[in-house]
mmCIF file of C-alpha atoms in Angstrom:
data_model
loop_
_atom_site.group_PDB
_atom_site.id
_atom_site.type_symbol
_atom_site.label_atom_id
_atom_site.label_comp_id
_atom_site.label_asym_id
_atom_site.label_seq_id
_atom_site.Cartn_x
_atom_site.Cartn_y
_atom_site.Cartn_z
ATOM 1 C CA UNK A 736 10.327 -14.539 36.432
ATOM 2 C CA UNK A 737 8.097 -11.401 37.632
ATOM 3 C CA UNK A 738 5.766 -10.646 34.842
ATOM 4 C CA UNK A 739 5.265 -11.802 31.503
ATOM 5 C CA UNK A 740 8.688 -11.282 29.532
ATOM 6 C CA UNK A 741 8.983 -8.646 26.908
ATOM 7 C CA UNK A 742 7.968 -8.522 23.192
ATOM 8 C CA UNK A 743 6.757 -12.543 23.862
ATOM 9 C CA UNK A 744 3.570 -13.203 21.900
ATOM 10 C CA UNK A 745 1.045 -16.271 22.539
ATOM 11 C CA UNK A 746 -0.511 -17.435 19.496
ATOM 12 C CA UNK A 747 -2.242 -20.911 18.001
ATOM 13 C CA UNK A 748 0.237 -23.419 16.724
ATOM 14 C CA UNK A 749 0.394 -23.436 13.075
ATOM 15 C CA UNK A 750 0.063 -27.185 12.840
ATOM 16 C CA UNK A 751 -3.756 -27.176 12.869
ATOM 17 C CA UNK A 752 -3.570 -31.082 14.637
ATOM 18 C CA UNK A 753 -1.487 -30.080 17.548
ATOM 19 C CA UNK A 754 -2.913 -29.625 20.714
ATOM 20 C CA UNK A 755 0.410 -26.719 21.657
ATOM 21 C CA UNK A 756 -0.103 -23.083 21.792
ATOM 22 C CA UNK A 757 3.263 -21.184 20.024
ATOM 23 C CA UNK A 758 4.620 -18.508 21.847
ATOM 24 C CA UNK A 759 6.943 -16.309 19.672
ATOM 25 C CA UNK A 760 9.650 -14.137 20.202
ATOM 26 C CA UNK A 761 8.865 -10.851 18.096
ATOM 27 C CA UNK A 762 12.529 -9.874 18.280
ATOM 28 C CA UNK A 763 14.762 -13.104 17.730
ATOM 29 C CA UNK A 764 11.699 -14.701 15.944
ATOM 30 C CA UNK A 765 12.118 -17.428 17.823
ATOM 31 C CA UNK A 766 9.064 -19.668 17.843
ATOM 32 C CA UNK A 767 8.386 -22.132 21.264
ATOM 33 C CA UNK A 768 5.800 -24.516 21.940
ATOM 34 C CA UNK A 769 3.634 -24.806 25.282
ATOM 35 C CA UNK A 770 1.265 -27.428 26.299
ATOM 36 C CA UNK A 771 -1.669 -25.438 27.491
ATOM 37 C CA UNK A 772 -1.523 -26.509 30.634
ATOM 38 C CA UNK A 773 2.193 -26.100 31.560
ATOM 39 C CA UNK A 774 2.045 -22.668 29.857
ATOM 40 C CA UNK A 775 -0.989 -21.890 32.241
ATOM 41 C CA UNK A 776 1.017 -22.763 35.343
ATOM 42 C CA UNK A 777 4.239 -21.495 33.873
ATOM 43 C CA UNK A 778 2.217 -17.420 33.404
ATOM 44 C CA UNK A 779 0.752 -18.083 36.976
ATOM 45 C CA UNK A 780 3.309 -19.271 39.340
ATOM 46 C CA UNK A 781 6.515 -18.554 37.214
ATOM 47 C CA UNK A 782 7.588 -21.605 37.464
ATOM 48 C CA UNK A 783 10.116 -23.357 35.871
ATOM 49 C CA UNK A 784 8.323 -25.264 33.200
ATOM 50 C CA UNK A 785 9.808 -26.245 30.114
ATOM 51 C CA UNK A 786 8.416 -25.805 26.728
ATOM 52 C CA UNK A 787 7.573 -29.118 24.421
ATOM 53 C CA UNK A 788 11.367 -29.855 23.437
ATOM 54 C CA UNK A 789 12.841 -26.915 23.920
ATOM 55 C CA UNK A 790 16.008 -27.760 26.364
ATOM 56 C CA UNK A 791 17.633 -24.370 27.178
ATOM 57 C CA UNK A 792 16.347 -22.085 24.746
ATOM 58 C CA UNK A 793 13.228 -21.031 26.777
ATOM 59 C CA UNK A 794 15.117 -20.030 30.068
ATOM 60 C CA UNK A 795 18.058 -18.185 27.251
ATOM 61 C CA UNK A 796 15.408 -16.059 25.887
ATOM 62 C CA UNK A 797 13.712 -15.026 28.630
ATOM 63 C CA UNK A 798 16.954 -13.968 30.634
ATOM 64 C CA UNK A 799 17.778 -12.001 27.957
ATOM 65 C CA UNK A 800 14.283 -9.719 28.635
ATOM 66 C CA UNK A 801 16.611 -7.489 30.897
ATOM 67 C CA UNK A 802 17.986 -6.077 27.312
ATOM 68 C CA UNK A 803 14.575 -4.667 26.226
ATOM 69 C CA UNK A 804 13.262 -2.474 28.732
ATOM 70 C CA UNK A 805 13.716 0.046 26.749
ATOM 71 C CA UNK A 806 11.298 -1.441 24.057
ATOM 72 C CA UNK A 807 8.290 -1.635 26.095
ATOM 73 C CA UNK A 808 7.352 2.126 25.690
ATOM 74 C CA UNK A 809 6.917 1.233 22.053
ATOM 75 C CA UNK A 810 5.354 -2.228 22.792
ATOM 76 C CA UNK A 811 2.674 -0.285 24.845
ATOM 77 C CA UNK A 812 1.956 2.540 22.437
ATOM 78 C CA UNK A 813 1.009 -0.535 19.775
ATOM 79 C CA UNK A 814 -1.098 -2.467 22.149
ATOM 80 C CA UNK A 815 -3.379 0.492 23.147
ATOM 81 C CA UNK A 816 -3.645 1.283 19.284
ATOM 82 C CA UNK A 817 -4.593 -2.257 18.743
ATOM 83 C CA UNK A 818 -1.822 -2.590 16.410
ATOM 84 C CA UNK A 819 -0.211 -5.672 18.337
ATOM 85 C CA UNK A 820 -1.697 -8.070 15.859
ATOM 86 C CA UNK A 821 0.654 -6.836 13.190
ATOM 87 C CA UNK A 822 4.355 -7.913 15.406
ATOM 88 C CA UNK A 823 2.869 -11.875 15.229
ATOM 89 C CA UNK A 824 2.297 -11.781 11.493
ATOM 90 C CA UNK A 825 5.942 -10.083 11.291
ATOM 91 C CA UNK A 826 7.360 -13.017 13.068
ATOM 92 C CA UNK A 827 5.503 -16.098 11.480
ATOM 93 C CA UNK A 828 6.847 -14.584 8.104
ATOM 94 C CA UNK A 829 10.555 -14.387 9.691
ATOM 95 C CA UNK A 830 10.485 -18.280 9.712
ATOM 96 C CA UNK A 831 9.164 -18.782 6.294
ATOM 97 C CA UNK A 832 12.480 -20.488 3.890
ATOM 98 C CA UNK A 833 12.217 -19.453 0.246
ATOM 99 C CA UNK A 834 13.849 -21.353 -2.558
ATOM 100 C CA UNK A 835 15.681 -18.388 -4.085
ATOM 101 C CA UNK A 836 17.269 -17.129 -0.679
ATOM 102 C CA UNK A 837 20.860 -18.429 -1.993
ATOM 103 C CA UNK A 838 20.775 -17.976 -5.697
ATOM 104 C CA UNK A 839 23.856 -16.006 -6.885
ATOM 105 C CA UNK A 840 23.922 -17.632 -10.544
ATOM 106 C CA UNK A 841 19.931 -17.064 -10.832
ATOM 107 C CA UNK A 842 19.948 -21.131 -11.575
ATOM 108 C CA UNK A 843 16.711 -21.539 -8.998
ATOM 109 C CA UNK A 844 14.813 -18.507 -10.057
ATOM 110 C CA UNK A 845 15.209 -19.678 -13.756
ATOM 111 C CA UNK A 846 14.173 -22.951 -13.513
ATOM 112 C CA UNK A 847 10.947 -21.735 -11.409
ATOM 113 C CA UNK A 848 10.158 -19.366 -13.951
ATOM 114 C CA UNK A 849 10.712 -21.831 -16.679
ATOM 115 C CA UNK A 850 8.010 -24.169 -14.701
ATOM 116 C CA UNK A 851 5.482 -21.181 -14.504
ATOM 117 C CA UNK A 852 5.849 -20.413 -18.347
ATOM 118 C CA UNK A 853 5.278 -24.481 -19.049
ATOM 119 C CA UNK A 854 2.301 -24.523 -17.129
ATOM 120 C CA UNK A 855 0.320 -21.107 -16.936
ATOM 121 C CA UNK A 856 1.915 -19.432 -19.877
ATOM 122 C CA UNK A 857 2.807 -15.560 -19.710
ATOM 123 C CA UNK A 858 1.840 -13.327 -17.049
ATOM 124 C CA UNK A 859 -1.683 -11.880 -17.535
ATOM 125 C CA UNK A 860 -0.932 -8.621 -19.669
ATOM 126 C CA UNK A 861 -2.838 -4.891 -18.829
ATOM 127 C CA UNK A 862 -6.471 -5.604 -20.032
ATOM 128 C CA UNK A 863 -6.247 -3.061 -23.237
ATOM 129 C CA UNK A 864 -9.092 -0.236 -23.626
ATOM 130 C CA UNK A 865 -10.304 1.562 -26.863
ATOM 131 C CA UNK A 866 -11.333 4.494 -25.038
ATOM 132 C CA UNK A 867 -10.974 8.092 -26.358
ATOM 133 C CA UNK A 868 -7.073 8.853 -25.377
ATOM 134 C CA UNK A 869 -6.124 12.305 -24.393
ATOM 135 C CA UNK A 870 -1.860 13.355 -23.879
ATOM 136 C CA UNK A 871 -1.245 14.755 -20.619
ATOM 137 C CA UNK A 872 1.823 16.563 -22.669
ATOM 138 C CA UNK A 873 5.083 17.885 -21.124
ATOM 139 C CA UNK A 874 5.071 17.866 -17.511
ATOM 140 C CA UNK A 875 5.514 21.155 -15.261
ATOM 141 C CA UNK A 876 8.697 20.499 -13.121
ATOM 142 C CA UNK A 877 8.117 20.979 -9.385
ATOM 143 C CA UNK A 878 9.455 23.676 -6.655
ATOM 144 C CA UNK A 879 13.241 22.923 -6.006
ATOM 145 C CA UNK A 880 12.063 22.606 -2.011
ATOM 146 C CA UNK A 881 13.978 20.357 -0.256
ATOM 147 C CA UNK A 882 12.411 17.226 0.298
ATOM 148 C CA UNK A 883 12.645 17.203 4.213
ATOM 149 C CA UNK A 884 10.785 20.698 3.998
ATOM 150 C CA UNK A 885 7.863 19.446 1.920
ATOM 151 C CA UNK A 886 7.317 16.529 4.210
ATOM 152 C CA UNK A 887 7.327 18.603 7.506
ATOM 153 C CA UNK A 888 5.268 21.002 5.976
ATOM 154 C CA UNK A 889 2.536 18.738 4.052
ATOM 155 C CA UNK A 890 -0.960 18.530 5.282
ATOM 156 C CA UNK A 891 -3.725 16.092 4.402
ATOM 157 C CA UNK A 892 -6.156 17.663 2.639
ATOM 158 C CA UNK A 893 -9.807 17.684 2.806
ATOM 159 C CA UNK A 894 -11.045 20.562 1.370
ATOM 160 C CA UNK A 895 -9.058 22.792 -1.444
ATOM 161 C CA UNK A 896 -9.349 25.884 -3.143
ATOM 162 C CA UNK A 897 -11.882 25.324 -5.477
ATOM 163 C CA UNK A 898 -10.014 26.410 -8.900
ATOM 164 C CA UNK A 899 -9.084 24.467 -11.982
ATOM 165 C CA UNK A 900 -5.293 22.697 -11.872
ATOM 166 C CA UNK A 901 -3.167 23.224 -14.669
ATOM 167 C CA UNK A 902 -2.988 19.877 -16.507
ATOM 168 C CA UNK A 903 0.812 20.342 -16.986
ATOM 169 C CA UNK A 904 0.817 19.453 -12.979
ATOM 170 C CA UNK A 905 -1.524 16.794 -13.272
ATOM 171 C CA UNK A 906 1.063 16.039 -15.930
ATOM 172 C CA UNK A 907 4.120 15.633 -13.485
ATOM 173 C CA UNK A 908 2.366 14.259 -10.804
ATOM 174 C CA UNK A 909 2.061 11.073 -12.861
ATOM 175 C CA UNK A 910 5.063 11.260 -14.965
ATOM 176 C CA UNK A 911 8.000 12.096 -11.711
ATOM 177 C CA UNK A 912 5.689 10.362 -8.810
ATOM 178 C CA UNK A 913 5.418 7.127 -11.343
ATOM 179 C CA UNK A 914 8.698 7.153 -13.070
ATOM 180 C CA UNK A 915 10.171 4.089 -11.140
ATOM 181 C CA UNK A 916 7.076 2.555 -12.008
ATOM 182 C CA UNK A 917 7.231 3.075 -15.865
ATOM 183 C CA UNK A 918 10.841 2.138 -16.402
ATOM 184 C CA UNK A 919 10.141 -1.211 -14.516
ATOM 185 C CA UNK A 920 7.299 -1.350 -17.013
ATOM 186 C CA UNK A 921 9.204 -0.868 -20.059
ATOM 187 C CA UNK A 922 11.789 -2.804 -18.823
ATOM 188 C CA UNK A 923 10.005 -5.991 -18.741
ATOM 189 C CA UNK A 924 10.634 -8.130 -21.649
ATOM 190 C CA UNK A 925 9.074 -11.802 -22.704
ATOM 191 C CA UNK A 926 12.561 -12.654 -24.259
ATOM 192 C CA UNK A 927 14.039 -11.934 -20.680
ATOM 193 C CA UNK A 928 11.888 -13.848 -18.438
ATOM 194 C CA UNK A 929 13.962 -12.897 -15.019
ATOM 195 C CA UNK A 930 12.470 -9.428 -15.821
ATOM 196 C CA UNK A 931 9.070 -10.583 -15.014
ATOM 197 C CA UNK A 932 10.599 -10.504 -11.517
ATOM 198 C CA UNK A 933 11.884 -6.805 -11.477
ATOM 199 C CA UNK A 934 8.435 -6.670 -10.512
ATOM 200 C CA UNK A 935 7.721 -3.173 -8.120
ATOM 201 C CA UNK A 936 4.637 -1.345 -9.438
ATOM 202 C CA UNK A 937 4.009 -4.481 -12.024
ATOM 203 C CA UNK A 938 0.227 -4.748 -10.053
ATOM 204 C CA UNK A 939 -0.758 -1.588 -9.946
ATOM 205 C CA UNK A 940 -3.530 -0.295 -12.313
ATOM 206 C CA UNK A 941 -3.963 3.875 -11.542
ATOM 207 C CA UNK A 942 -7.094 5.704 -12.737
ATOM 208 C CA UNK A 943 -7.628 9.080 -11.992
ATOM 209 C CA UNK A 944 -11.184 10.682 -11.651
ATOM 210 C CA UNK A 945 -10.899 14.132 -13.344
ATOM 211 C CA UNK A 946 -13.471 16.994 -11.348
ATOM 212 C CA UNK A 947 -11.556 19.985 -12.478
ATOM 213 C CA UNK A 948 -8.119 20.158 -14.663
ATOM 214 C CA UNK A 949 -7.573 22.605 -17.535
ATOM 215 C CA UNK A 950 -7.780 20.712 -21.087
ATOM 216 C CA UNK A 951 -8.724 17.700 -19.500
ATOM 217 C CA UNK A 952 -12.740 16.846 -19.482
ATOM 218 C CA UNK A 953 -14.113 15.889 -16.513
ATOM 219 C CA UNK A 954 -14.629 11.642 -16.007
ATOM 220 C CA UNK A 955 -13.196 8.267 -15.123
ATOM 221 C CA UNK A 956 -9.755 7.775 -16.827
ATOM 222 C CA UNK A 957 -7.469 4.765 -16.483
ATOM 223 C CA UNK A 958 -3.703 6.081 -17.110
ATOM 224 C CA UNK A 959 -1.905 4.699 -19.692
ATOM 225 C CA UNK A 960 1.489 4.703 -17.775
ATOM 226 C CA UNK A 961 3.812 3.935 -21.301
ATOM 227 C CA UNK A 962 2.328 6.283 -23.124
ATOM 228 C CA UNK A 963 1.542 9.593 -20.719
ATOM 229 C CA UNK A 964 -1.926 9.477 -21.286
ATOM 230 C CA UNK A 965 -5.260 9.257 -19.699
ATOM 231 C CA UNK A 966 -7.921 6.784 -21.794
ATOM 232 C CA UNK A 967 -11.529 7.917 -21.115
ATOM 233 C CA UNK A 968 -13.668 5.117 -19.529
ATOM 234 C CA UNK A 969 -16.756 7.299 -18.295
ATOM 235 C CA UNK A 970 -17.003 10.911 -18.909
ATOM 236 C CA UNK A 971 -19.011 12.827 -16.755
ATOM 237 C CA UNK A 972 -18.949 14.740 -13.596
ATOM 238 C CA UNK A 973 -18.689 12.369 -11.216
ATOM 239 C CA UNK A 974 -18.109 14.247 -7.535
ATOM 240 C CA UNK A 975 -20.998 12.443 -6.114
ATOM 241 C CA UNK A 976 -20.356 9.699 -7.287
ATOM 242 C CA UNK A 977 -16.842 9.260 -5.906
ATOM 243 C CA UNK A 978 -17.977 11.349 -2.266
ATOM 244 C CA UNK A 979 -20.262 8.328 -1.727
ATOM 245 C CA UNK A 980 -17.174 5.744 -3.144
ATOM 246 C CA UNK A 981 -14.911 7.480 -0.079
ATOM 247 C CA UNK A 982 -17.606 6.566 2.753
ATOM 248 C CA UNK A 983 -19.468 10.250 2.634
ATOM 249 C CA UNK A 984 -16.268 12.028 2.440
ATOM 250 C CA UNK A 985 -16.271 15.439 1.050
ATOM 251 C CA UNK A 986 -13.208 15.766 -0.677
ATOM 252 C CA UNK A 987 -14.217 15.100 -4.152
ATOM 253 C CA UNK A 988 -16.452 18.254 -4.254
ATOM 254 C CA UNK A 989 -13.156 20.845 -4.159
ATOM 255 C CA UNK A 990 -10.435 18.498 -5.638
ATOM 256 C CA UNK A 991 -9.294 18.608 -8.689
ATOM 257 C CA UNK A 992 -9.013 14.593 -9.389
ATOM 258 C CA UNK A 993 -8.792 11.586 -7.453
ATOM 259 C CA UNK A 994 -6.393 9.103 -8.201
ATOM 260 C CA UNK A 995 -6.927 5.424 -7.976
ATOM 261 C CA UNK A 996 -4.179 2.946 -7.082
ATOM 262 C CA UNK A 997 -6.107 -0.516 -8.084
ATOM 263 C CA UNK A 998 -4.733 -3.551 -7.926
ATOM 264 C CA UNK A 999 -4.549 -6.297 -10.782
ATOM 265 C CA UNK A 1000 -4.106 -9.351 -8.957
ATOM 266 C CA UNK A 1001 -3.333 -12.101 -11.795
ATOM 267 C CA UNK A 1002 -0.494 -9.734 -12.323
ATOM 268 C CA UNK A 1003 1.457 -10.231 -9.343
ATOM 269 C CA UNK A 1004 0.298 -13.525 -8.708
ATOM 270 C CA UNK A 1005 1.698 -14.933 -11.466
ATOM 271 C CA UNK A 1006 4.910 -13.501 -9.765
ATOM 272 C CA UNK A 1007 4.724 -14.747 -6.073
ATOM 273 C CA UNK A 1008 2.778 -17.127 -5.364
ATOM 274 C CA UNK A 1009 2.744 -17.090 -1.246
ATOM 275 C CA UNK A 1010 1.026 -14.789 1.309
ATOM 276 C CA UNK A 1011 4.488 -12.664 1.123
ATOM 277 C CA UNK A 1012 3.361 -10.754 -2.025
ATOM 278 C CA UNK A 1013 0.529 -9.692 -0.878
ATOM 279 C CA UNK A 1014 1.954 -7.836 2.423
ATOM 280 C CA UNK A 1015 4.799 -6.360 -0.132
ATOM 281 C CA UNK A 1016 1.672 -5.040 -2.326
ATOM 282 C CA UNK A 1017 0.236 -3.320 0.377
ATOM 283 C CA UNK A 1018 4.177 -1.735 1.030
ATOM 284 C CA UNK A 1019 4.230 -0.644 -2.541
ATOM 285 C CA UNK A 1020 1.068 1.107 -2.174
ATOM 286 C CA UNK A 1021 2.875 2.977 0.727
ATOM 287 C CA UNK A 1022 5.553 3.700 -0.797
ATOM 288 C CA UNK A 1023 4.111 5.187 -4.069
ATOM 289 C CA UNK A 1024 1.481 7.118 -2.091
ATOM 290 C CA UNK A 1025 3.775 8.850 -0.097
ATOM 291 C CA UNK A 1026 6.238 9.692 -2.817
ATOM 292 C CA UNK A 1027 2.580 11.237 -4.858
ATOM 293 C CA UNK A 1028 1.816 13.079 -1.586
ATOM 294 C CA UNK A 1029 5.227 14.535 -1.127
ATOM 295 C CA UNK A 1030 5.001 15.496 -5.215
ATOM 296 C CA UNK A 1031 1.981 16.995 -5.017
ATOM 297 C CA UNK A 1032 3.349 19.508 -2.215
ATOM 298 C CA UNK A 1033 5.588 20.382 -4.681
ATOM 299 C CA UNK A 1034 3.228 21.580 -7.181
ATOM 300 C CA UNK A 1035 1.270 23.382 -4.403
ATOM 301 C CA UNK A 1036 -1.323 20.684 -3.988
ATOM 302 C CA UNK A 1037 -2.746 19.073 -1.094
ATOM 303 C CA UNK A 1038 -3.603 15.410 -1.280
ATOM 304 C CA UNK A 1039 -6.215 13.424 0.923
ATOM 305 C CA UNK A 1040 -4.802 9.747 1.282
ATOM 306 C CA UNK A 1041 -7.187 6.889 2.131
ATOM 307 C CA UNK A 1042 -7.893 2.809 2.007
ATOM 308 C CA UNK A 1043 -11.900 3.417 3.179
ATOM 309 C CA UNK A 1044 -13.238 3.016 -0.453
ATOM 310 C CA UNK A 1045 -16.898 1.246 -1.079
ATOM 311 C CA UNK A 1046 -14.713 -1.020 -3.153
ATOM 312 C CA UNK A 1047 -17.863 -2.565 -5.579
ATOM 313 C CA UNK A 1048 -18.963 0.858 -6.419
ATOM 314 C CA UNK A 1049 -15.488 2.392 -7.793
ATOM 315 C CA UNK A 1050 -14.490 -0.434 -9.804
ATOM 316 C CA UNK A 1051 -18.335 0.072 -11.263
ATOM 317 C CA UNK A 1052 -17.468 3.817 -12.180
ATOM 318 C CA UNK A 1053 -13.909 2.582 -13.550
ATOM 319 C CA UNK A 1054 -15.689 0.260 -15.453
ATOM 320 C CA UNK A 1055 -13.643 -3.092 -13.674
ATOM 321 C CA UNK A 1056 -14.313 -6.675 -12.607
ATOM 322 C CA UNK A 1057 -14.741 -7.726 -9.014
ATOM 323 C CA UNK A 1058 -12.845 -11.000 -10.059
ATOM 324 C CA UNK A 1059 -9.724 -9.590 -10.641
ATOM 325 C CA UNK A 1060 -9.238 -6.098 -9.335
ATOM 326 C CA UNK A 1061 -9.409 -4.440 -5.737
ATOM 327 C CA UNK A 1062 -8.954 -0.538 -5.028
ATOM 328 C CA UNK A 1063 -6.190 -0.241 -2.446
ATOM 329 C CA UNK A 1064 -5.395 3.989 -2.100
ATOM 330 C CA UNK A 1065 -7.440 6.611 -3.346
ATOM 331 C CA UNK A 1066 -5.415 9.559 -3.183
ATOM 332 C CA UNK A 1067 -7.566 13.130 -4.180
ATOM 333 C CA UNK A 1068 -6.122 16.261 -4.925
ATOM 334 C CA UNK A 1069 -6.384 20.015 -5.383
ATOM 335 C CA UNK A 1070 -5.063 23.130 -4.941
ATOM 336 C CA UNK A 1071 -3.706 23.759 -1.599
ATOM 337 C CA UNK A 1072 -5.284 25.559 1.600
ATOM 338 C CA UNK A 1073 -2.555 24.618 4.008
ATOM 339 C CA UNK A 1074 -3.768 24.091 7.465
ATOM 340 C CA UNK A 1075 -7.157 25.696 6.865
ATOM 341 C CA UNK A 1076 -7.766 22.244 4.128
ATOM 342 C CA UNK A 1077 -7.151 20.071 6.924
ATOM 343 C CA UNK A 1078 -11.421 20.251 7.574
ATOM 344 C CA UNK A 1079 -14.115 19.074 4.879
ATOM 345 C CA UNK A 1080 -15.308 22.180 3.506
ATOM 346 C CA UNK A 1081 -19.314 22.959 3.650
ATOM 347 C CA UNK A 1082 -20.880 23.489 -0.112
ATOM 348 C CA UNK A 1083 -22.200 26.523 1.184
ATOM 349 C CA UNK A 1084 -18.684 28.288 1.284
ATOM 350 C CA UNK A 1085 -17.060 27.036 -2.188
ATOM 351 C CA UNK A 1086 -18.523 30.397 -3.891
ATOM 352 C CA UNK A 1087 -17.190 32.860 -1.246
ATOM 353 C CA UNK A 1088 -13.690 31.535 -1.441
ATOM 354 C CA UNK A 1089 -13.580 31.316 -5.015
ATOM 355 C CA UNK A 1090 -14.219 34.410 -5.474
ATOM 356 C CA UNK A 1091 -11.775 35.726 -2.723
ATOM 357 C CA UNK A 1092 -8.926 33.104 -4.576
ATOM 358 C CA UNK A 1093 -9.991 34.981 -8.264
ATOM 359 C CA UNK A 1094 -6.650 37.146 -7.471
ATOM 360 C CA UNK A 1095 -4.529 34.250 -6.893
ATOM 361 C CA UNK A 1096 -4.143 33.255 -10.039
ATOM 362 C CA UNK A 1097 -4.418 30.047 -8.727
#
């Protein structure tokens, strides 16, 4: 052996009473285990020590490095971005069996969710408010622009032109960049109870923080995703509020919202019960930001996308529980400035370029 071979991880043994270390192939997800000692001599001389019961399948893998040279570019990029920690966690889930991995006639999936109905009743339902409700009414449609043009030519934005948005495109934002979201919702059905598990978007809570949209007042709204419409929780003009929520960020004082993708925990819990769910949340988040982001360029908006929320102080504002909710994405939003938006704007300039934008009609 010359070197240490490629995309092999070292990490603690998952059996919290063994005295092994567990080195793990990231691409086969092959798992072996080291005493530390052998493993020690094994990384300093090469030699040819065997794992703890392995037979052959140590000296396989490793012979088989030659194949991946041409991953180690990639392998190096993650390491010096301090990303590496993410290809373990990949692995350990690659070994983990789940009950329903074979279920053609739905026989295992219905019997579990029969058990979870015995015992813990329902899922937990959307916590219901009584807030003044106001419709976001028909939705503007968005430029035909291919997709593949509006996601080379997107920009995160920090700063926007500082001008009210239409509420029809606040409108379509939610209604097209949440549609697979609301049919899943509607589609769920307590005499069906295999549709609890049709279950993308079922955690997801989304309040929007309204600074500056035509016929919509300005304050914390939850979005009532059945009905289209926004249900007022705090009204008020709450820029400074939200710029300290996003760390001292200055995006909230040009946008016209920001949008809130919260998570309702109980929700999806009551669905998946292992660490697995909680790494697919986190996907879903992805997923739906990007497809908002990608929207939004579509409407001529420019979208600032980010996880580094004071997380006690929003679900304050939104009027929320610590217990049960958590603010993944905050995703704010206003009118476009291209690459000139990519910088926070300075307060100082928001009445020069509004009145140079008067013209614009926009």
């Amino acid at each position: 052996m010359t070197g240490w071979p490629v995309g092999f991880r070292v990490r603690p043994s998952a059996d919290p009473d063994s005295a092994d270390v567990e080195v793990t192939d990231t691409v086969t997800g092959r798992r072996f285990r080291w005493s530390p000692e052998a493993l020690a001599r094994y990384i300093r001389h090469g030699a040819d020590w065997a794992p703890t019961g392995d037979g052959g399948g140590w000296a396989t893998a490793v012979h088989a490095d030659d194949d991946r040279r041409h991953l180690v570019a990639g392998w190096r990029h993650w390491q010096r971005r301090g990303w590496y920690p993410s290809d373990q966690y990949y692995v350990a889930s690659r070994r983990w069996d789940y009950a329903d991995t074979v279920d053609a006639d739905e026989a295992i999936r219905t019997a579990t969710l029969q058990r979870y109905l015995e015992v813990d009743g329902r899922p937990p339902e959307e916590r219901p408010l009584d807030g003044l409700r106001t419709a976001l009414g028909k939705p503007a449609e968005p430029t035909g622009d291919p997709v593949a043009q509006l996601m080379v030519s997107r920009r995160s934005g920090r700063a926007y032109v500082p001008k009210p948005v239409p509420v029809e495109r606040l409108s379509g934002l939610l209604w097209y960049g949440l549609a697979d979201v609301r049919a899943r919702r509607h589609g769920t059905d307590h005499a069906r109870p295999m549709s609890y598990l049709d279950s993308y978007g079922s955690a997801w809570d989304f309040h929007v923080c309204v600074y500056d949209v035509a016929g919509v007042e300005p304050g914390a709204y939850r979005y009532d995703i059945r009905t289209h419409e926004l249900i007022s929780v705090r009204p008020g003009n709450h820029r400074q509020a939200m710029t300290d929520v996003l760390q001292g960020m200055r995006s909230p004082a040009t946008a016209a919202w920001t949008l809130g993708m919260v998570a309702d925990f109980p929700r999806y819990q009551w669905r998946y019960r292992h660490e697995h769910g909680l790494r697919r949340l986190y996907l879903e988040s992805g997923i739906l930001g990007q497809q908002l982001v990608v929207l939004g360029s579509a409407y001529g908006l420019s979208t600032l996308v980010t996880p580094a929320q004071r997380d006690r102080p929003y679900l304050a504002l939104h009027g929320l529980t610590e217990d049960r909710y958590a603010p993944v994405y905050t995703l704010t939003t206003g009118w476009s400035r291209g690459s000139a938006g990519v910088d926070f704007m300075d307060e100082s300039r928001r009445t020069d370029l509004l009145a140079r934008t008067d013209a614009s009609g926009r």
